[in-house]
Amino acid sequence: MSMYRPDLLAGKRILITGGGTGLGKSIGQRYVALGADLVICGRRPDVLSQTAQEFKSTLGVDIETHVCDVRDAQAVQDMMDAIWAKAPLDVLLNNAAGNFLARTERLSTRAFDAVVDIVLKGSAYCTLDVGRRWIEAGRPGTVMSILTQSALTGMPFTVPSAMAKAGALAMIKSLAVEWGPYGIRTVGVVPGPFPTEGAWSRLMPQERIGDAPIEQGVALRRVGQHHELADLCVYLISDSAAFITGEAVIIDGGRMLQGAAGASAYNMQHWPDSTWDSLKPKKNTA
Ligand code: HXC
Ligand code: NAP
C-alpha cells in the first residue's frame, strides 16, 4: 500500500541511468506507478528492452530506453539531445555504477578507471549536461544521485568506488549552492545493503557473508527492501521535498552506526544476565 497520491509524479519526466536492473529498476517501477514519464539508459540493449517489456506488461506503460555508456561524454550528449527532442527532463537520477572487491594495491589502472569513469565521470557528464539545458531554458530541475556509505566513511577493498562516490557527494553539495538560484536541487541517498544481482555477485561472495552475515552488521538486523528505498526516492524528487537540497539521506537500517559502535556492541547484546550482573557493584554485606 502506498502512502503517496497515485498521480504524485504525473507530468514529471525522469531519466534513471542504469535503470534496467536492480535498484534503478525498482525505483523506476515506483515512479511509473505514480504517473512519471520514465526514461532509462544502460549499456546492454537486451536488458533495457526486457525491462521496458516488463513495465508494459505489469504496469501497462511505455517507457523510453536509450543505449548509452555514461563514461562517453559524447554519447551522453547525444542521448540528452534525443530525450529533449521529445520533451525536457525534470529529474535526473544518477544510479549507474560499477564496483567490485579487490585489494587496492593490485588494481590495474584500467580497473581503477572502469569504476571511477562510471561513477564519478558518468554522474558528472549527465549532471552537467542536464544542468546546462535547464539553466539555458530557465527551467527548474532535480538531480538525485545514489551514493554508498563509503562516500562518508571510506571502505576498504572498494577504494575506487569509495573515491568516486565521495566525489559525487561533493558534486551534490557544491552544485546545491551554485545552481540553487536557478531552482535546481541536488540531493543524494545513501543506501545500506539492498540485495541486487549486480551488487551481490560482485561484492558479497560466500566467503564474505560466511564470515559475518550481513544482518549482524545492521542495527535493525535485516537488509533493506527495494520498496523502502523507492519510497524515499519518490519523496526526494517530489514537490513535497522542494526545500531540500545539498543533502544526502542515509537509509541503511542503522548499519553505519552499528559499524561505528564496533564488534563488541553486537557481542554485548548477546551477553547473558549473569555477565551484566557481574558488572554491578557488589553489595557491602558487612
Ligand atoms: C580486479 C577487475 C575486476 C575484479 C574487472 N577488473 N573486475 N580487477 N578485480 N573483480 C578489471 C579488468 O581486469 C580490467 O582491467 C578492468 O577492470 C576493466 O574491466 P572490463 O570487464 O573490461 O570493464 P567493463 O566491461 O567496463 O566493466 C566495468 C566493471 C563491471 C565495473 C568492471 O564490474 C561492471 O560492468 N559493473 C557494472 C555493474 C556493477 O558493478 N554493479 C554493482 C554496483 S553496487 P585490465 O587491466 O585487466 O584490463 C555498488 C555499491 C554497493 O556500487 C554497496 C553494497 C553494500
Ligand atoms: P546493478 O543492478 O548492477 O546496477 C548498475 C546499473 O548501472 C546496471 O543497470 C548497469 O547496466 C548500469 N551501468 C553500469 N555501467 C554503466 C555505464 N558505463 N553506462 C550506463 N549504465 C551503466 O546494481 P544495484 O545494486 O542496483 O546498484 C544501483 C545503485 O545503487 C548504484 O549506484 C550502487 O552504487 C548503489 N548502491 C547499491 C547498494 C546495494 O546494496 N545494492 C548499496 C548502496 C548503493 P549495464 O551493465 O547494462 O550498463
PDB file of C-alpha atoms in Angstrom, residues 16 27 37 39 55 65 70-71 92 109 120 134 137 147-148 158 165 167 182 184 199 221 241 255 260 275:
ATOM      1  CA  ILE A  16      17.323   6.882 -14.419  1.00  0.00           C
ATOM      2  CA  ILE A  27      12.794   2.919  -8.257  1.00  0.00           C
ATOM      3  CA  ASP A  37       7.197   9.661 -17.696  1.00  0.00           C
ATOM      4  CA  VAL A  39      13.403   7.157 -19.412  1.00  0.00           C
ATOM      5  CA  PHE A  55       6.857  -2.402 -17.390  1.00  0.00           C
ATOM      6  CA  THR A  65      15.072   3.471 -23.402  1.00  0.00           C
ATOM      7  CA  VAL A  70      27.717   7.214 -19.375  1.00  0.00           C
ATOM      8  CA  ARG A  71      31.536   7.158 -19.476  1.00  0.00           C
ATOM      9  CA  LEU A  92      17.939  13.048 -13.420  1.00  0.00           C
ATOM     10  CA  THR A 109      44.864   1.472 -13.920  1.00  0.00           C
ATOM     11  CA  LEU A 120      32.269   9.896 -10.938  1.00  0.00           C
ATOM     12  CA  TRP A 134      17.842  23.659 -17.518  1.00  0.00           C
ATOM     13  CA  ALA A 137      15.861  27.314 -20.646  1.00  0.00           C
ATOM     14  CA  LEU A 147      25.696   7.116  -3.151  1.00  0.00           C
ATOM     15  CA  THR A 148      27.068   4.475  -0.766  1.00  0.00           C
ATOM     16  CA  THR A 158      36.291  -0.970  -2.841  1.00  0.00           C
ATOM     17  CA  LYS A 165      31.029   8.218  -4.638  1.00  0.00           C
ATOM     18  CA  GLY A 167      33.282  12.894  -5.410  1.00  0.00           C
ATOM     19  CA  TYR A 182      18.260  28.579 -10.789  1.00  0.00           C
ATOM     20  CA  ILE A 184      17.872  23.269  -9.419  1.00  0.00           C
ATOM     21  CA  ALA A 199      25.908  -5.839  -6.249  1.00  0.00           C
ATOM     22  CA  ARG A 221      19.126  -6.935  11.812  1.00  0.00           C
ATOM     23  CA  ALA A 241      10.783  17.995  -0.896  1.00  0.00           C
ATOM     24  CA  ARG A 255      24.301  -0.110   9.580  1.00  0.00           C
ATOM     25  CA  ALA A 260      30.853   2.720  14.458  1.00  0.00           C
ATOM     26  CA  THR A 275      27.588 -11.054  32.750  1.00  0.00           C
TER      27      THR A 275
END
